[in-house]
Amino acid sequence: MVKLFVVRSFFYSTSLWSVRVVWFGSMLKFSLFIFVILFNILSSSLIAQNETTDSANYKLQEVIVTATRTEKLVSKVAGNCEIISKNEIQNSSVNNIDDLLKSAGSVYVNRSWGIFSKNSSVTMRGLNSSSRTLVMLDGIPMNKLSGGAVNWHAINPDDIGKIEIVKGPVSALYGGNAMGGTINMISSEPDKKASGSIKIFYGDHNTIGTSLNLSGKDSPINGFFWNISAFTRKGDGYIFIPEESITQYDKPLYLTEYGLNGKLGYKFKKGSKVSFNYHHYNELRGSGDSFFEKDGSYEKIITGIYTLNYTSKIGKFNSTLGAFLYSEKYFNQDESMNNFNEYRLLFRDVLKNDYGINWTVSGKFNEKNTITTGFEIRNGDVNSDEDYKTSTDFINYHGNLSLYGLFVQDDFEISQKFNLVAGLRVDYARFYNGSLFVTEPSSVTGYEGDVNKKFHESNWFAYSPKLALKYSISEHLSSYISYSTGFMPPKLDDLCKSGKINRGFKLANPDLLPEKLKNFEVGANYNLNKLSTKTSVYYSIGTDFQYFAKTGEVIVAANGEEKPIFIRKNISEISIKGAEIELKYNLHKHIQVKASYSYNKPTITKYNGNDSLNDLTGNTLLEVPSDMFFGGFSYLNEKIINFDISYNYISAQWADDENTIELEPYGLVNIRISKDIKKRFNFYIDIQNLFNKIYVDRKGQLPPGRFSMLGIKVNF
Amino acid sequence: MRYAIRYITIFISLILLIQCKKAQLSDVEPIISFKTDSGFTFSDKTLKLGDTIKVGIIANSADGENITLFNTKFFAGEQSTSVDSGLNSSELNYERQIIKGISEKETWIFMVKNKAGLRQEISINLFKDSTSEFINITHIPKVILGAQLNNNYGTAWSSSLDSVFSITKAYTNQSSIDFLYFYDFNGDENTISSPGGNVDTSIYGSTYSPSYWSTRNTTRFELTTLTVQEFDNSYNDSLIYANTFDYASGKRKSKNLKTNDIYSFVLNNAGKKGLFKVLSVDGTTAGKIELEIKIQN
């Protein structure tokens, strides 16, 4: 077993902290796991007999839409849900919206290069890969069908009014990607006739940025609401290579980005509402090296998201009709030098479009039954050009994937104490227009000759049932038991893209099927006026998981070495044992304490990769920390000072499928101190990674370390 | 709201300042030409088998995008090879030697491509002189060489003397030695090296190691893609010519040898050309290798 160790010189400032982290992790792993189970078993009998009728001013009860597609109190949902409020968003020391999700148990946010990260992955409940967690913006899926990933940079935290998190599979309502859970970011709605703010900030690595927000309600005429916001950010970045390994070709991960958001809507007198939203985001990010090109390797992404929503009443039912277009133009200039000092320059030009419509109707069918039903059509296409400038190779691949979903759910009130939720969604998927063209290939790309291939069409169905029983023991205490399912559609990149990978050569597989997950769960929610806790224990079984399988053929690399050919197939099964507990306590009207802990053990239980030397059976999924802890303390007092401090612990995790490289655990402390002056000015300082903890990511690269930011916001 | 317009103006100015720049690639094509200096061949030519010519290429971006690819294509009958060299420069200056092979007509195409994907190419045809004839070769069916600790077989081979020598005898016949066989325990394993191949002193010890020789021949090697059948059926130097290489580009060692590997070699200072085939190999420091050799007379 190989361990990636951080450069010794980085340890001096963090060693004490590391000891605490290790102790903390191992203690929590056992004690909290047992606590979660005991809590579920004993809560019914013990707490029910000692109900507290504390009626202080605080109400931790919040309304969530994402869990059922209808408005419902979090405590009434037969599952584990969480809400991050506007206040929490505004007062956290985060630079990107995904950073906020760290506070939710079982959510793992991997953004190891801070604001300079090219990609940030958010995964839930023991599953890796961004595509196994559904992320939405106002109900619109943000996971692209091409690769499943989410571009978190495209969302300005200032535009978001609330984040709803539903843990566990929710494919019965949302279809694809909702395996580990669902995150729905809901944009802010103006609450004043006219208001605005402007923010300027400056931080480490010469990072400078601005943001502007203007909004209005019932202006210029009654019924209209609008919002215009924009942000810019630019930073010189840092070099992510250990100092002693830096060469003349290693360069900082620079960053330049800006975004624009426009929202326009109208509320009709009878309660109907129509709104149009447009997000534009433009980013340029250095990749950390430069050989001949002035800008070195970099990625440039231009994103446009258009959404249209119309909500209305149809009799006693609420109707929501939505349409969206999510377009991403990706360009990558990739410079490299191999071990033989051969220079490579590659331009990648990829256009990805996701678009679709959805319609949901929900309402009380009768006194006992709340019915939610609807349909969804989601399409995705990808067109990629890879132009090798230092050889003759040119590769183009293209593909379309369409998903058609129908769903129905009944929330049946059996009695005052029991609720039964039963739902089913059927998805039909079709892959078509798949093609791969390769011209003048050389050993660089590994193709033997020109390719002009049209892939055959393929299709499949996914059935996603859900059954959950909620038992409201008292006003404050409830428990639930549920069976839910999720699936992840195959990615267009796997359906129609062949090409070199680190281990050899990968073939496209147009016959890939979706991955599936069944989840069995019990949980309990306990809410007093000042205290709220949620616990759950779950066991998940994943089938048809995709891994590379050897075809038995080989290609000959440029250096004469034979490398195996792989094809991605549905060849694996996994199981996940997990538990989570979250706590929110309003200690005082100005003080809130939050904590969450989760334990996940995902194991590969079956693997048929045609590779006897590399059987993954019994291994743990890579990039899944078994233990995560978040602790936060907030003091909010406009008259004195606002203060927020949080600690996030991530336990060791495997960096490879073979479980030979283990990444060290780490813990990070972030703080924000801000001061309001006459409600017009707000001065703040953010410090992320306060103790400058340096850890190594999966690729052996380093985080930026302590990152400080000073800012001022002016409200008008 | 009275400040709004002022703030918006400031904000838009900032956006304009830090906007991502757009990549606009020039449509000016690169320029490529042959060197016409004395000693260079720059037009079609008729050559005898084994004749060597020198070709020079100069190219530049012509104020367009940098040149990112220099490609050499070689066509001889049904055979063709293509070699890409990546670069990122406004200029290219390249020279190489070409040895006339066995085909009636050989075509060399030199192409440059710039970052915008625009290409330019030039070519030269080399015709075989009809008076050229293949010459019979010397066939040595089996040469057994022992590794550095093998006491039964010598470790060095001389083509001129067609003899095998122990390292001590080789020391006294330095100027005749062309091949050395040893087992490199640091990764290269079974190795045929020329005496001038920078042989580590740990292989043959401190007294007779080639490092201490005053005369070290430098034979150069290149792995071929020949089949055993092609090698076995060759009775003149046509196959040798078809698979030879520019002496300067050859390697001084042939490493990780295994049975049926076929290497092309050129003796010291672009001397005789030949091919060897590995008949068997016993890879230890006391092991041995059996070679079959075909070399120009």
Short mmCIF file of N, CA and C in Angstrom, two decimals, chain A residues 12 514 555 643:
data_model
loop_
_atom_site.label_atom_id
_atom_site.label_comp_id
_atom_site.label_asym_id
_atom_site.label_seq_id
_atom_site.Cartn_x
_atom_site.Cartn_y
_atom_site.Cartn_z
N TYR A 12 4.77 21.44 9.95
CA TYR A 12 5.12 22.02 11.23
C TYR A 12 3.98 22.82 11.84
N PRO A 514 -28.19 2.06 -17.62
CA PRO A 514 -28.07 2.91 -16.43
C PRO A 514 -27.60 2.12 -15.21
N ILE A 555 -3.34 -2.42 -27.77
CA ILE A 555 -2.80 -1.49 -28.76
C ILE A 555 -1.33 -1.31 -28.44
N PHE A 643 -20.18 36.77 13.25
CA PHE A 643 -19.03 35.88 13.31
C PHE A 643 -19.48 34.47 12.97
#
